Coordinates of C-alpha atoms and ligand atoms in Angstrom, one line a residue:
M1 CA 69.1 110.9 102.5
K2 CA 69.5 110.6 98.7
L3 CA 72.9 109.6 97.3
K4 CA 74.0 111.3 94.1
P5 CA 76.3 109.6 91.6
Y6 CA 79.9 110.5 91.0
I7 CA 81.1 110.4 87.4
C8 CA 82.8 107.1 88.0
G9 CA 79.9 105.6 89.9
T10 CA 81.3 106.0 93.5
Y11 CA 79.9 108.1 96.3
F12 CA 81.5 110.6 98.5
Q13 CA 80.5 111.9 101.8
N14 CA 81.4 115.2 103.4
T15 CA 81.8 114.0 106.9
K16 CA 81.7 117.5 108.4
S17 CA 78.4 118.6 107.0
N18 CA 77.1 115.1 106.3
I19 CA 76.1 116.1 102.7
Y20 CA 76.6 113.8 99.8
M21 CA 78.0 115.5 96.7
E22 CA 77.7 115.1 93.0
F23 CA 81.0 115.0 91.1
E24 CA 79.5 115.0 87.6
L25 CA 81.3 117.5 85.4
S26 CA 79.3 120.0 83.6
E27 CA 79.6 120.7 79.8
E28 CA 81.4 123.9 80.7
Q29 CA 83.9 122.1 83.0
L30 CA 84.5 119.4 80.4
A31 CA 85.1 122.1 77.7
V32 CA 87.7 123.8 80.0
K33 CA 89.5 120.5 80.6
E34 CA 89.5 119.9 76.8
A35 CA 90.9 123.3 76.0
A36 CA 93.6 123.0 78.6
R37 CA 94.5 119.5 77.3
D38 CA 94.7 120.8 73.7
F39 CA 97.0 123.7 74.8
A40 CA 99.2 121.4 76.9
Q41 CA 99.6 118.7 74.2
N42 CA 99.9 121.1 71.2
V43 CA 101.6 124.2 72.5
L44 CA 103.5 123.2 75.7
K45 CA 104.7 119.8 74.8
P46 CA 106.9 120.5 71.8
G47 CA 109.4 122.7 73.7
V48 CA 109.1 121.3 77.2
I49 CA 112.3 119.2 77.2
E50 CA 114.3 122.1 75.9
R51 CA 112.9 124.6 78.4
D52 CA 113.6 122.1 81.2
T53 CA 117.2 121.6 80.1
E54 CA 117.9 125.3 79.6
Q55 CA 115.9 126.4 82.7
R56 CA 113.9 128.7 80.4
F57 CA 110.7 130.3 81.6
P58 CA 107.8 129.6 79.2
A59 CA 107.2 133.3 78.6
E60 CA 105.4 133.1 75.3
E61 CA 103.3 130.1 76.4
I62 CA 102.2 131.9 79.6
K63 CA 101.2 135.0 77.5
Q64 CA 99.0 132.7 75.4
L65 CA 97.6 131.1 78.6
G66 CA 96.7 134.6 79.7
E67 CA 95.0 135.4 76.4
L68 CA 92.9 132.2 76.7
G69 CA 91.7 133.2 80.2
F70 CA 93.8 130.7 82.2
M71 CA 95.6 133.2 84.4
G72 CA 92.6 134.6 86.2
M73 CA 90.3 131.7 85.9
M74 CA 88.2 132.2 89.1
V75 CA 88.1 136.0 88.9
D76 CA 84.9 137.8 88.2
P77 CA 84.7 139.0 84.5
K78 CA 84.1 142.5 85.8
Y79 CA 87.8 142.4 87.0
G80 CA 89.1 140.8 83.8
G81 CA 88.8 137.2 84.8
S82 CA 87.1 134.1 83.4
G83 CA 84.5 133.8 86.2
M84 CA 84.9 130.0 86.5
D85 CA 84.7 127.8 89.5
T86 CA 87.5 126.1 91.4
V87 CA 86.7 122.7 89.9
S88 CA 87.3 124.1 86.4
Y89 CA 90.6 125.6 87.7
A90 CA 91.6 122.2 89.1
L91 CA 90.8 120.5 85.8
A92 CA 92.9 123.0 83.8
M93 CA 95.8 122.7 86.3
E94 CA 95.6 118.9 86.0
E95 CA 95.8 118.9 82.2
I96 CA 98.6 121.6 82.0
S97 CA 100.6 119.7 84.6
K98 CA 100.4 116.4 82.7
V99 CA 102.9 118.1 80.4
D100 CA 104.5 121.2 81.9
A101 CA 104.6 121.7 85.7
S102 CA 106.8 124.7 85.2
A103 CA 104.0 126.5 83.3
S104 CA 101.4 125.2 85.8
V105 CA 103.1 126.5 88.9
C106 CA 103.2 130.0 87.3
M107 CA 99.5 129.7 86.6
S108 CA 98.8 128.3 90.1
V109 CA 100.5 131.1 91.9
N110 CA 98.9 133.8 89.8
N111 CA 95.4 132.3 90.0
S112 CA 95.2 131.1 93.6
L113 CA 97.7 133.0 95.7
V114 CA 97.6 136.4 93.9
C115 CA 94.4 136.9 92.0
W116 CA 92.1 135.0 94.5
G117 CA 93.7 136.8 97.4
L118 CA 93.3 140.2 95.9
E119 CA 89.7 139.6 94.8
K120 CA 88.7 138.2 98.2
F121 CA 90.5 140.6 100.5
G122 CA 91.7 143.5 98.4
T123 CA 90.2 147.0 98.2
E124 CA 88.3 148.2 95.1
E125 CA 91.3 150.4 94.2
Q126 CA 93.7 147.4 94.5
K127 CA 91.4 145.3 92.3
Q128 CA 91.2 148.0 89.6
K129 CA 94.9 148.7 89.7
Y130 CA 96.4 145.2 90.1
L131 CA 93.8 142.5 89.8
V132 CA 92.5 143.5 86.4
P133 CA 95.8 143.2 84.5
L134 CA 96.8 140.1 86.6
A135 CA 93.5 138.3 85.8
K136 CA 93.8 139.2 82.1
G137 CA 97.3 137.7 82.1
E138 CA 98.8 141.0 81.0
I139 CA 101.2 140.9 84.0
I140 CA 102.2 138.1 86.4
G141 CA 102.1 138.1 90.2
A142 CA 104.2 136.5 92.9
F143 CA 103.5 135.6 96.5
C144 CA 106.4 136.2 98.9
L145 CA 106.2 134.4 102.2
S146 CA 109.2 132.2 102.5
E147 CA 112.5 133.5 103.9
P148 CA 115.9 132.0 104.7
E149 CA 114.6 131.5 108.3
A150 CA 110.9 131.2 107.8
G151 CA 109.5 128.5 105.6
S152 CA 107.2 126.1 107.4
D153 CA 107.3 128.3 110.5
A154 CA 105.5 131.1 108.7
T155 CA 105.0 133.4 111.8
S156 CA 108.8 133.9 112.2
Q157 CA 109.0 136.6 109.5
R158 CA 112.2 138.5 109.6
T159 CA 111.2 140.9 106.7
T160 CA 109.8 144.0 108.2
A161 CA 107.2 146.5 107.1
I162 CA 107.7 149.4 109.5
D163 CA 104.8 151.8 109.7
R164 CA 105.9 155.3 108.7
G165 CA 102.6 157.1 108.6
D166 CA 101.5 157.2 105.0
H167 CA 103.7 154.3 104.0
Y168 CA 105.5 151.1 105.1
L169 CA 109.2 150.8 104.9
V170 CA 110.0 147.2 103.8
N171 CA 113.3 145.6 104.5
G172 CA 114.4 141.9 104.2
T173 CA 115.0 138.9 102.0
K174 CA 112.5 136.5 100.6
N175 CA 113.5 133.2 98.9
W176 CA 112.2 130.4 96.7
I177 CA 109.9 132.9 95.1
T178 CA 108.0 131.5 92.1
N179 CA 107.7 134.0 89.2
G180 CA 110.5 135.9 91.0
S181 CA 112.0 137.8 88.0
T182 CA 109.0 137.7 85.7
A183 CA 106.4 139.1 88.0
S184 CA 105.3 142.8 88.0
V185 CA 103.4 142.6 91.3
Y186 CA 104.5 141.0 94.5
I187 CA 102.4 140.3 97.6
V188 CA 104.9 140.5 100.4
I189 CA 104.2 139.1 103.9
A190 CA 106.2 141.1 106.5
Q191 CA 106.4 141.9 110.2
T192 CA 105.1 145.3 111.4
D193 CA 105.0 144.6 115.1
A194 CA 107.2 141.8 116.3
E195 CA 105.7 142.0 119.8
A196 CA 102.2 141.1 118.4
G197 CA 103.3 137.8 116.9
H198 CA 101.1 136.7 114.0
R199 CA 98.8 139.7 114.7
G200 CA 101.7 142.0 113.9
I201 CA 102.1 140.7 110.3
N202 CA 100.9 142.5 107.2
A203 CA 100.5 141.7 103.5
V204 CA 101.6 144.5 101.2
I205 CA 101.7 144.9 97.5
V206 CA 105.1 145.8 96.1
E207 CA 105.5 146.8 92.5
R208 CA 108.5 145.6 90.6
D209 CA 109.9 149.1 89.8
M210 CA 109.6 150.4 93.4
E211 CA 113.0 151.8 94.5
G212 CA 115.0 149.4 96.7
F213 CA 113.4 146.2 95.3
I214 CA 116.0 143.9 93.9
V215 CA 115.6 140.5 92.1
G216 CA 118.4 138.3 93.5
A217 CA 119.9 135.0 92.5
K218 CA 118.0 132.4 90.4
E219 CA 117.8 128.9 91.8
D220 CA 119.2 125.9 89.9
K221 CA 116.6 123.3 90.8
L222 CA 116.0 119.5 90.6
G223 CA 112.6 120.0 89.0
I224 CA 110.2 122.6 87.6
R225 CA 113.3 124.0 86.0
G226 CA 111.4 126.2 83.6
S227 CA 109.8 128.0 86.5
D228 CA 111.5 131.2 87.5
T229 CA 112.5 130.9 91.2
H230 CA 114.5 133.7 92.8
T231 CA 115.6 135.3 96.0
L232 CA 114.2 138.8 96.4
L233 CA 115.8 141.7 98.3
F234 CA 113.9 144.6 99.9
N235 CA 116.1 147.5 100.8
D236 CA 114.1 150.4 102.3
V237 CA 111.2 149.9 99.8
K238 CA 108.6 152.6 100.4
V239 CA 105.2 150.9 100.0
P240 CA 102.1 153.2 100.2
K241 CA 99.7 152.4 103.0
E242 CA 96.9 151.8 100.5
N243 CA 98.9 148.8 99.3
R244 CA 98.2 146.9 102.5
I245 CA 95.7 144.0 102.0
G246 CA 93.1 143.9 104.7
E247 CA 93.2 145.4 108.2
D248 CA 96.4 146.1 110.1
G249 CA 97.7 142.8 111.3
F250 CA 95.7 140.6 108.9
G251 CA 98.8 139.5 106.9
F252 CA 99.3 136.1 108.5
K253 CA 95.6 135.1 108.3
F254 CA 95.6 136.4 104.7
A255 CA 98.6 134.1 103.9
M256 CA 97.0 131.1 105.6
K257 CA 93.7 131.6 103.7
V258 CA 95.2 132.0 100.3
L259 CA 97.6 129.1 100.9
S260 CA 94.5 126.9 101.7
G261 CA 93.2 127.7 98.2
G262 CA 96.7 127.5 96.7
R263 CA 97.0 123.9 98.0
I264 CA 94.1 122.9 95.8
G265 CA 96.0 124.2 92.8
I266 CA 99.2 122.3 93.8
A267 CA 97.2 119.2 94.6
A268 CA 95.7 119.4 91.1
Q269 CA 99.3 119.9 89.7
A270 CA 100.4 116.7 91.5
L271 CA 97.4 114.9 90.2
G272 CA 98.3 116.0 86.7
I273 CA 101.9 115.0 87.0
A274 CA 100.8 111.5 88.2
G275 CA 98.2 111.4 85.4
G276 CA 100.7 112.4 82.8
A277 CA 103.2 109.7 83.9
F278 CA 100.4 107.2 83.9
E279 CA 99.2 108.0 80.4
L280 CA 102.8 107.7 79.1
A281 CA 103.4 104.4 81.0
L282 CA 100.1 103.0 79.7
A283 CA 100.9 103.9 76.0
Y284 CA 104.4 102.6 76.3
S285 CA 103.4 99.3 77.9
K286 CA 101.0 98.7 75.0
E287 CA 103.8 99.4 72.4
R288 CA 106.7 97.7 73.9
E289 CA 107.0 93.9 73.5
T290 CA 109.1 91.5 75.5
F291 CA 109.0 87.7 75.6
G292 CA 106.7 87.7 72.6
K293 CA 104.0 90.0 73.9
Q294 CA 103.1 93.6 74.9
I295 CA 104.6 94.3 78.3
A296 CA 101.1 95.4 79.4
K297 CA 100.1 91.7 79.1
H298 CA 102.6 90.7 81.6
Q299 CA 100.9 90.6 85.0
V300 CA 103.7 92.4 86.7
I301 CA 103.2 95.5 84.5
A302 CA 99.4 95.2 84.4
F303 CA 99.3 95.2 88.3
K304 CA 101.5 98.3 88.3
L305 CA 99.1 100.0 86.0
A306 CA 96.2 98.9 88.2
D307 CA 97.8 100.4 91.3
M308 CA 98.6 103.6 89.5
A309 CA 95.0 104.0 88.1
T310 CA 93.5 103.3 91.6
D311 CA 95.7 105.8 93.4
I312 CA 95.2 108.5 90.8
E313 CA 91.4 108.0 91.0
A314 CA 91.5 108.3 94.8
A315 CA 93.7 111.5 94.5
K316 CA 91.2 112.9 92.0
L317 CA 88.3 112.4 94.4
L318 CA 90.2 114.4 97.1
V319 CA 91.2 117.2 94.7
Y320 CA 87.7 117.6 93.2
K321 CA 86.2 117.5 96.7
A322 CA 88.5 120.2 98.0
A323 CA 87.6 122.3 94.9
L324 CA 83.9 121.7 95.5
D325 CA 84.2 122.6 99.2
K326 CA 85.7 126.0 98.1
D327 CA 83.0 126.5 95.4
N328 CA 80.2 125.7 97.8
G329 CA 81.3 128.0 100.6
R330 CA 82.4 125.2 102.9
D331 CA 85.6 125.2 104.9
F332 CA 88.4 123.9 102.7
D333 CA 91.5 124.1 105.0
Q334 CA 91.3 120.4 105.8
S335 CA 90.2 119.1 102.4
S336 CA 92.8 121.1 100.5
A337 CA 95.5 119.8 102.9
M338 CA 94.3 116.2 102.5
A339 CA 94.2 116.6 98.7
K340 CA 97.7 118.1 98.5
L341 CA 99.2 115.5 101.0
Y342 CA 97.8 112.5 99.1
A343 CA 98.1 113.7 95.5
S344 CA 101.7 114.7 96.0
K345 CA 102.5 111.3 97.4
V346 CA 100.8 109.6 94.5
A347 CA 102.7 111.8 92.1
M348 CA 106.1 111.0 93.6
E349 CA 105.4 107.2 93.9
H350 CA 103.9 106.8 90.4
T351 CA 106.3 108.9 88.5
V352 CA 109.0 106.5 89.8
E353 CA 106.8 103.6 88.7
A354 CA 106.3 105.1 85.3
I355 CA 110.1 105.2 84.8
Q356 CA 110.3 101.6 85.9
I357 CA 107.7 100.6 83.3
H358 CA 109.8 102.4 80.7
G359 CA 113.0 100.6 81.8
G360 CA 116.1 102.3 80.4
Y361 CA 114.0 104.6 78.1
G362 CA 112.5 106.1 81.3
F363 CA 115.9 107.2 82.4
V364 CA 116.4 109.5 79.3
K365 CA 114.8 112.9 78.7
E366 CA 113.1 112.0 75.4
Y367 CA 110.5 109.9 77.1
H368 CA 109.3 112.7 79.5
V369 CA 108.8 110.5 82.6
E370 CA 112.1 111.4 84.3
R371 CA 111.2 115.1 84.1
L372 CA 107.8 114.3 85.6
M373 CA 109.5 112.5 88.5
R374 CA 111.8 115.5 89.1
D375 CA 108.8 117.8 88.9
A376 CA 106.7 115.7 91.3
K377 CA 109.1 116.2 94.3
I378 CA 108.4 119.9 94.8
T379 CA 104.6 119.2 95.2
Q380 CA 105.5 117.6 98.5
I381 CA 107.4 120.7 99.6
Y382 CA 105.9 124.0 98.3
E383 CA 102.8 125.7 99.6
G384 CA 103.3 123.7 102.8
T385 CA 105.4 120.5 103.1
S386 CA 103.6 117.2 103.6
E387 CA 104.5 117.5 107.2
I388 CA 102.7 120.9 107.4
Q389 CA 99.6 119.4 105.7
K390 CA 99.6 116.7 108.5
I391 CA 99.7 119.5 111.1
V392 CA 96.7 121.2 109.5
I393 CA 94.8 117.9 109.1
S394 CA 95.5 116.6 112.6
R395 CA 94.6 120.0 114.2
G396 CA 91.3 119.9 112.4
I397 CA 90.6 116.3 113.6
L398 CA 91.5 117.1 117.1
K399 CA 89.6 120.3 117.2
D400 CA 86.5 118.5 116.0
Ligands
CAA501 N1 92.7 130.5 107.6 C1 92.5 131.6 108.5 N2 93.2 131.7 109.6 C2 94.1 130.8 110.0 C3 94.3 129.7 109.1 C4 93.6 129.6 107.9 N3 93.7 128.5 107.1 N4 95.3 128.9 109.7 C5 95.6 129.5 110.9 N5 94.9 130.7 111.0 C6 94.9 131.6 112.1 C7 94.7 130.9 113.4 O1 93.3 130.8 113.7 C8 95.4 131.8 114.4 O2 94.6 132.9 114.7 P1 94.1 133.3 116.2 O3 95.3 133.4 117.0 O4 93.4 134.6 116.0 O5 93.2 132.2 116.6 C9 96.6 132.3 113.6 O6 96.2 132.1 112.2 C10 97.8 131.5 113.9 O7 97.6 130.2 113.6 P2 98.4 129.0 114.2 O8 98.5 129.2 115.7 O9 97.8 127.7 113.8 O10 99.9 129.2 113.6 P3 101.1 128.3 113.7 O11 102.3 129.2 113.9 O12 100.9 127.2 114.6 O13 101.3 127.8 112.1 C11 101.0 126.5 110.2 C12 100.4 127.1 111.5 C13 99.8 125.7 109.6 C14 102.1 125.5 110.6 C15 101.4 127.6 109.3 O14 102.6 128.3 109.8 C16 101.7 127.1 107.9 O15 100.8 126.8 107.1 N6 103.0 127.0 107.5 C17 103.4 126.6 106.1 C18 103.6 127.8 105.3 C19 103.7 127.5 103.9 O16 102.8 126.9 103.3 N7 104.7 128.0 103.2 C20 104.8 127.8 101.8 C21 105.4 129.0 101.1 S1 104.5 129.8 99.9 C22 104.9 129.0 98.5 O17 105.4 127.9 98.4 C23 104.5 129.7 97.2 C24 105.1 129.4 96.0 O18 105.9 130.2 95.5 C25 104.8 128.2 95.2

């Protein structure tokens, strides 16, 4: 068996299929990474502290991301998307997240939970009506699974979608919904037949102006404060039958499948947050002097940088591997869970370390690292907590 080189000279084995993979980035992938980096550094960075402080959604910036093709990155151009692979998407998520995780979570939900789900499982009519404007970034989408009493235990849906012949009558409450008040299209997971357990769950598309749909309270959060997180209320919302995604009862599997892909986006977000904190800590440690020399030349700081760089590189391997698994048609439930579990841990640990390297400056907003630390925490919680990722990973191991 011939080994192929990874960009940094290491090798990676897919233990399941026993295939060695090449991680060399193509010219196109590098160009996407560069474009996302430019946008993050030049457009997102100037107002990011203010948006975080004021809990202001980056509306204009998201519009521009849409115009540049970042809101429907993996969607076929025939449906208004950019037709890129998941690796390119992960690279863009990483660069945007180095600066603004509030913008990147909006991008992530739209790309992986909404657009990818519609393209993979939606009907042609649903694609024409919803996917095209979503992929072009003309409108934003939201994914509504979590409820006051169903977060990790996703089969315990209390929201109902009762079959009324030509439509579903949707009732219930969803919470922690990203893009809650800014979205125009909501994919809602709801119970049609409680007796049937997960096989009684459907995914339906709700439009923002459907009667009975109400945007509830906005959350006041620790991190990703520019992201628009709301409770949503459904009060006898009549949803036409043609808005159901997939066969009757497919809603839970639909949610699981799109979340597996979504976890690659969140893993890339965590990787970006860690990378952003590392870049700031590295620059600061070369500028700041103590005891007559740059702090980077003190071994205590140099070793911290070494640990950060090593862990970030390891997280990168897992994130790119999960993206490659998805691009190459391999199972990605396990690899996306591993990537998210590890990258979010690295993000949390090393944003704290980046603050430590900055000393007192790290504790104030101007130096950005305190925000990155606050933003890092959610990557261990949304789209499946770290504990849920361990359930997915351990079940996969035991099944094998
Ligand atoms: N793909 C396809 N099917 C899947 C699947 C997957 N990845 N995972 C499970 N399934 C199928 C199973 O095969 C099973 O089907 P059969 O009975 O036909 O065999 C069915 O779904 C039920 O699966 P489980 O028995 O494994 O279900 P479970 O109740 O034990 O739960 C779980 C599994 C992994 C814990 C799941 O509930 C889960 O992932 N929970 C976390 C939910 C989550 O991530 N919430 C985040 C909210 S969304 C969000 O954060 C978005 C945002 O705005 C940022």
